[in-house]
Amino acid sequence: MIEVIYQKGLYLPELDLWFDPRSPKPRAFISHAHADHVARHSSTICSEVTARLLRDRFRISAERVEPQPFHSSFTDKNFRITLLPAGHIAGSAMIHITRLSDQASLLYTGDFKNRPSRTAEPIAFAQADTLIMETTFGLPRHRFPETSEVENEILTFVRESFAQNKTPVLLGYSLGKSQEALALMHEHDIPTLLHPAAASMTRSCIAAGTPQLPEPLEFDGHAPEGHVIIAPPHVMRSKKLLGLKAKRTAMLSGWALQPGAKFRYGVDEVIPFSDHADHPGLMHCVESVRPKRVITIHGYTREFAAELRALGIEAWSANGNDQLEFHFNRKS
Ligand SMILES: [Zn+2]
């Protein structure tokens, strides 16, 4: 098996490569351009779309980035490396690694979503001996409704708001959720204004070739009748949004199904519109990759690993023992 070390981040010593480390490293794979996966490394492997977003969003210069097209392999040391779409947001990638001497293989998913989306490339799994996967929604009760049902909930919220002469405000991260919500509104010919942060990310996605997105219109504090506003959750208490007299807010989040979510977010509605896999999606990942061992990161790592072990699959949480340093199969 390929050796994996957990040391405040996942590291492959044979390749001298880190996966989504939070602090700058000599060489790292960045799975996607969400802030909690990004740092300024000396050298970064990522997808072509992510390279563009890293440049526009984090001003990471092109010399530090090695963009790779999806599905086409390259060789490094004694390893074949392939990036595969992760379906999470535009440009999100999984990295598949094969050691050429003995064909030992590894797949690191980063954040992923199995369900089709409008703006993320469709996910493509590949078989691997070692699967390192995210388990954000790792409990069996984390099961999202059908996509069509969730989208209908959003459209109903929007139409009901219009009927009450109120401006519907959809709250979601400026990269990912905002573009998905915008593409949905565009498909239904509903005029939409974007918070400047979401508008700027949308322009970068369009420049990187993301489909189904119209030129964004920016929200400047005024909402003409019949318009939806898309904004990141943290600006909910900003002057611009507070200045809107008649509005209804909806948080778009996979955590919408948690009891008390509406109260916690302080919104009128919560809708389970997620860019992650739910529990059945995580299981589908394991079934598709057919790994010999699984390492879980993010969210319900211990619970999901325990569930896999009960099914007869070797599985461990990367930081489950609360050890600062952890070696997986050091000798093999
Ligand atoms: Zn993410």
Coordinates of C-alpha atoms and ligand atoms in Angstrom, one line a residue:
M1 CA 0.0 0.0 0.0
I2 CA 1.1 3.6 -0.5
E3 CA 2.3 5.1 2.8
V4 CA 0.1 7.9 4.1
I5 CA 1.1 10.1 7.1
Y6 CA -1.3 12.3 9.1
Q7 CA 0.5 15.2 10.6
K8 CA -1.9 18.1 10.9
G9 CA -2.7 17.2 7.3
L10 CA -2.3 14.2 4.9
Y11 CA 1.1 13.6 3.4
L12 CA 2.5 11.1 1.0
P13 CA 6.3 10.8 1.8
E14 CA 7.2 8.8 -1.3
L15 CA 5.9 11.6 -3.5
D16 CA 6.6 14.5 -1.1
L17 CA 3.1 15.6 -1.6
W18 CA 0.4 17.1 0.8
F19 CA -3.3 16.9 0.3
D20 CA -5.2 20.2 1.0
P21 CA -2.8 21.3 3.8
R22 CA -3.9 24.4 5.8
S23 CA -0.3 25.8 6.0
P24 CA 2.2 26.5 3.1
K25 CA 4.2 23.4 2.0
P26 CA 6.8 22.8 -0.7
R27 CA 4.3 20.8 -2.8
A28 CA 0.6 20.2 -2.4
F29 CA -2.6 19.1 -4.2
I30 CA -5.4 21.6 -3.8
S31 CA -8.7 19.8 -4.5
H32 CA -10.8 23.0 -4.9
A33 CA -10.8 26.8 -4.3
H34 CA -12.8 26.9 -1.0
A35 CA -10.8 28.9 1.5
D36 CA -10.4 26.0 4.0
H37 CA -8.5 24.0 1.4
V38 CA -6.2 26.7 0.2
A39 CA -2.7 27.9 1.3
R40 CA 0.2 29.5 -0.6
H41 CA 2.5 26.5 -1.4
S42 CA 5.7 26.7 -3.4
S43 CA 4.2 24.3 -5.9
T44 CA 0.5 23.3 -6.3
I45 CA -1.2 20.6 -8.4
C46 CA -4.8 21.4 -9.2
S47 CA -7.4 21.4 -12.0
E48 CA -7.4 24.0 -14.7
V49 CA -10.5 25.7 -13.4
T50 CA -9.2 25.7 -9.8
A51 CA -6.0 27.3 -11.0
R52 CA -8.0 30.2 -12.4
L53 CA -10.0 30.6 -9.2
L54 CA -6.9 30.5 -7.1
R55 CA -5.5 33.3 -9.1
D56 CA -8.6 35.4 -9.1
R57 CA -9.7 34.7 -5.5
F58 CA -6.4 34.3 -3.6
R59 CA -4.0 36.1 -6.0
I60 CA -1.8 32.9 -6.1
S61 CA 0.6 33.5 -9.0
A62 CA 0.7 31.2 -12.0
E63 CA 4.4 30.1 -11.3
R64 CA 3.2 28.4 -8.2
V65 CA 0.5 26.3 -9.9
E66 CA 0.7 23.2 -12.1
P67 CA -2.9 23.0 -13.6
Q68 CA -3.8 19.6 -14.9
P69 CA -6.7 18.7 -17.2
F70 CA -9.1 16.1 -15.9
H71 CA -8.7 12.4 -16.9
S72 CA -5.3 12.8 -18.5
S73 CA -2.4 11.3 -16.5
F74 CA 1.2 12.5 -15.9
T75 CA 4.1 10.7 -14.3
D76 CA 6.0 12.0 -11.3
K77 CA 8.9 10.0 -9.8
N78 CA 7.6 6.4 -9.9
F79 CA 3.9 7.4 -9.8
R80 CA 1.1 8.0 -12.4
I81 CA -1.1 10.8 -11.3
T82 CA -4.6 11.6 -12.7
L83 CA -7.1 14.3 -11.6
L84 CA -10.8 13.3 -11.7
P85 CA -13.8 15.6 -11.3
A86 CA -15.3 15.6 -7.7
G87 CA -18.7 17.2 -8.6
H88 CA -18.5 19.5 -5.5
I89 CA -18.0 22.9 -7.1
A90 CA -16.6 24.1 -10.5
G91 CA -13.1 22.8 -10.8
S92 CA -13.2 20.5 -7.8
A93 CA -10.9 17.5 -8.3
M94 CA -10.0 14.1 -6.8
I95 CA -6.5 12.9 -7.2
H96 CA -5.8 9.3 -8.2
I97 CA -2.2 8.0 -7.8
T98 CA -0.7 4.7 -8.9
R99 CA 2.8 3.5 -7.9
L100 CA 4.2 2.1 -11.2
S101 CA 6.5 -0.5 -9.6
D102 CA 3.6 -2.5 -8.0
Q103 CA 0.4 -0.8 -9.2
A104 CA -0.5 0.1 -5.6
S105 CA -3.2 2.9 -5.9
L106 CA -4.8 5.7 -3.9
L107 CA -7.7 8.0 -4.4
Y108 CA -8.1 11.2 -2.3
T109 CA -11.5 12.7 -2.8
G110 CA -11.4 16.2 -1.3
D111 CA -15.0 17.5 -0.9
F112 CA -17.3 15.7 -3.3
K113 CA -20.9 15.3 -4.5
N114 CA -22.3 12.4 -6.4
R115 CA -25.5 14.1 -7.6
P116 CA -25.3 16.0 -10.9
S117 CA -25.1 19.7 -10.7
R118 CA -25.3 22.5 -13.2
T119 CA -21.9 24.1 -12.7
A120 CA -19.5 21.4 -11.3
E121 CA -18.1 18.8 -13.7
P122 CA -19.8 15.4 -13.1
I123 CA -18.0 13.1 -10.6
A124 CA -15.9 10.2 -11.9
F125 CA -14.7 7.5 -9.5
A126 CA -11.8 5.1 -10.1
Q127 CA -10.8 2.0 -8.3
A128 CA -8.1 2.4 -5.7
D129 CA -6.5 0.3 -2.8
T130 CA -6.5 3.2 -0.4
L131 CA -9.5 5.6 -0.4
I132 CA -9.1 8.9 1.6
M133 CA -12.6 10.4 1.7
E134 CA -14.4 13.3 3.2
T135 CA -17.3 12.3 5.6
T136 CA -19.0 15.7 6.3
F137 CA -22.4 14.1 6.3
G138 CA -21.3 10.7 7.7
L139 CA -24.3 9.7 9.8
P140 CA -27.0 7.4 8.4
R141 CA -29.6 10.1 9.2
H142 CA -27.8 12.6 6.8
R143 CA -30.0 11.8 3.8
F144 CA -31.0 14.6 1.5
P145 CA -34.3 14.7 -0.4
E146 CA -34.3 14.1 -4.2
T147 CA -32.6 17.0 -6.1
S148 CA -35.8 17.9 -8.0
E149 CA -37.6 18.1 -4.6
V150 CA -35.0 20.5 -3.2
E151 CA -35.0 22.6 -6.3
N152 CA -38.8 22.8 -6.1
E153 CA -38.5 24.0 -2.5
I154 CA -36.3 26.9 -3.7
L155 CA -38.6 27.8 -6.5
T156 CA -41.6 27.7 -4.2
F157 CA -39.9 29.9 -1.7
V158 CA -39.0 32.4 -4.4
R159 CA -42.6 32.5 -5.9
E160 CA -44.2 32.8 -2.5
S161 CA -42.0 35.7 -1.6
F162 CA -42.9 37.5 -4.9
A163 CA -46.6 36.8 -4.1
Q164 CA -46.1 38.5 -0.7
N165 CA -44.4 41.5 -2.5
K166 CA -41.1 40.5 -0.7
T167 CA -37.6 40.1 -2.1
P168 CA -36.4 36.5 -1.8
V169 CA -32.8 36.3 -0.5
L170 CA -30.9 33.0 -1.1
L171 CA -28.0 32.6 1.2
G172 CA -25.1 30.4 0.1
Y173 CA -21.3 30.6 -0.3
S174 CA -20.0 32.9 -3.0
L175 CA -18.2 30.0 -4.7
G176 CA -20.3 26.9 -5.4
K177 CA -23.8 27.5 -4.0
S178 CA -24.1 30.9 -5.6
Q179 CA -23.4 29.6 -9.1
E180 CA -25.7 26.6 -8.6
A181 CA -28.6 28.8 -7.4
L182 CA -27.9 31.4 -10.2
A183 CA -28.0 28.6 -12.8
L184 CA -31.3 27.3 -11.4
M185 CA -32.9 30.8 -11.4
H186 CA -31.5 31.4 -15.0
E187 CA -33.1 28.1 -16.2
H188 CA -36.5 29.4 -14.9
D189 CA -36.1 32.9 -16.3
I190 CA -36.1 34.5 -12.8
P191 CA -34.0 37.7 -12.8
T192 CA -31.3 37.5 -10.2
L193 CA -28.9 40.0 -8.5
L194 CA -25.6 38.8 -6.9
H195 CA -23.7 40.2 -3.9
P196 CA -20.4 41.5 -5.3
A197 CA -18.4 38.6 -3.8
A198 CA -20.7 36.1 -5.5
A199 CA -20.7 38.1 -8.8
S200 CA -16.9 38.2 -8.9
M201 CA -16.6 34.4 -8.3
T202 CA -19.3 33.9 -11.0
R203 CA -17.3 36.0 -13.5
S204 CA -14.2 33.9 -12.8
C205 CA -16.2 30.6 -13.3
I206 CA -17.5 31.9 -16.6
A207 CA -14.0 32.9 -17.7
A208 CA -12.8 29.4 -16.7
G209 CA -15.5 27.9 -19.0
T210 CA -18.2 26.9 -16.4
P211 CA -21.4 26.3 -18.3
Q212 CA -25.0 27.4 -17.7
L213 CA -24.1 30.8 -16.1
P214 CA -25.5 34.2 -17.3
E215 CA -23.4 37.4 -16.9
P216 CA -23.9 38.3 -13.3
L217 CA -25.9 41.4 -12.3
E218 CA -24.6 43.0 -9.1
F219 CA -26.8 43.9 -6.1
D220 CA -26.2 47.5 -5.1
G221 CA -28.6 47.8 -2.3
H222 CA -31.8 48.1 -4.4
A223 CA -33.9 45.2 -5.5
P224 CA -36.4 45.9 -8.4
E225 CA -39.7 44.0 -8.2
G226 CA -39.5 40.3 -9.2
H227 CA -35.8 39.9 -8.6
V228 CA -34.0 37.3 -6.4
I229 CA -30.9 38.2 -4.5
I230 CA -28.1 35.7 -3.9
A231 CA -25.6 36.5 -1.1
P232 CA -23.1 34.8 1.2
P233 CA -24.5 34.0 4.7
H234 CA -22.0 36.3 6.5
V235 CA -23.4 39.5 4.8
M236 CA -26.9 38.8 6.2
R237 CA -26.4 41.6 8.7
S238 CA -24.7 44.0 6.3
K239 CA -26.2 47.4 5.7
K240 CA -27.1 46.7 2.1
L241 CA -29.2 43.7 3.1
L242 CA -30.6 45.2 6.3
G243 CA -31.7 48.2 4.2
L244 CA -34.0 45.9 2.2
K245 CA -37.4 46.5 3.9
A246 CA -39.6 43.6 2.6
K247 CA -37.5 40.5 2.2
R248 CA -37.5 36.8 3.1
T249 CA -34.3 34.9 3.6
A250 CA -33.5 31.2 2.9
M251 CA -30.3 29.5 3.9
L252 CA -29.2 26.9 1.3
S253 CA -27.3 24.2 3.3
G254 CA -27.1 20.5 3.8
W255 CA -27.4 21.3 7.6
A256 CA -31.0 22.5 6.9
L257 CA -32.2 19.1 8.1
Q258 CA -30.7 19.5 11.6
P259 CA -33.3 20.3 14.2
G260 CA -33.5 24.0 15.0
A261 CA -31.5 25.1 11.9
K262 CA -33.9 27.9 11.0
F263 CA -33.4 29.4 14.5
R264 CA -29.7 29.0 14.5
Y265 CA -29.2 30.7 11.2
G266 CA -31.8 33.3 12.0
V267 CA -33.6 33.0 8.6
D268 CA -37.1 32.5 7.4
E269 CA -36.5 29.2 5.7
V270 CA -33.7 26.6 5.5
I271 CA -33.5 24.4 2.3
P272 CA -31.2 21.3 2.1
F273 CA -29.4 22.4 -1.0
S274 CA -25.9 20.9 -0.5
D275 CA -22.7 20.6 -2.5
H276 CA -21.6 17.6 -0.5
A277 CA -22.4 13.9 -0.7
D278 CA -25.0 12.7 1.8
H279 CA -24.6 9.4 3.7
P280 CA -25.9 7.3 0.8
G281 CA -23.5 9.2 -1.5
L282 CA -20.6 8.4 0.8
M283 CA -21.5 4.7 0.7
H284 CA -21.8 4.9 -3.1
C285 CA -18.3 6.3 -3.2
V286 CA -16.9 3.3 -1.2
E287 CA -18.9 0.9 -3.4
S288 CA -17.5 2.5 -6.6
V289 CA -13.8 2.7 -5.5
R290 CA -13.8 -0.8 -3.9
P291 CA -10.8 0.0 -1.6
K292 CA -8.8 -2.3 0.7
R293 CA -8.7 0.4 3.3
V294 CA -10.4 3.7 3.9
I295 CA -9.2 6.8 5.7
T296 CA -11.8 9.3 6.6
I297 CA -11.4 13.1 7.1
H298 CA -13.8 16.0 8.0
G299 CA -17.1 15.7 9.8
Y300 CA -18.2 12.3 11.2
T301 CA -15.0 10.5 10.5
R302 CA -15.0 8.1 13.4
E303 CA -18.7 7.2 13.1
F304 CA -18.4 6.5 9.3
A305 CA -15.2 4.5 9.7
A306 CA -16.8 2.4 12.5
E307 CA -19.8 1.8 10.2
L308 CA -17.5 0.6 7.4
R309 CA -15.6 -1.7 9.8
A310 CA -18.9 -3.3 10.8
L311 CA -19.4 -4.0 7.1
G312 CA -15.9 -5.7 7.0
I313 CA -14.0 -2.9 5.4
E314 CA -10.8 -1.7 7.1
A315 CA -11.4 2.0 7.9
W316 CA -9.9 4.6 10.2
S317 CA -10.4 8.2 10.9
A318 CA -7.3 10.2 9.9
N319 CA -7.2 11.9 13.3
G320 CA -9.6 9.6 15.2
N321 CA -7.1 8.8 17.9
D322 CA -6.4 12.4 18.5
Q323 CA -2.7 11.8 17.7
L324 CA -0.8 14.6 16.2
E325 CA 1.1 12.2 14.0
F326 CA -0.2 9.0 12.5
H327 CA 1.3 6.5 10.1
F328 CA -0.8 4.3 8.0
N329 CA 0.9 1.0 7.0
R330 CA 4.4 2.4 7.5
K331 CA 6.2 -0.8 6.5
S332 CA 4.1 -1.9 3.5
Ligands
ZN1 ZN -15.5 22.7 -0.3

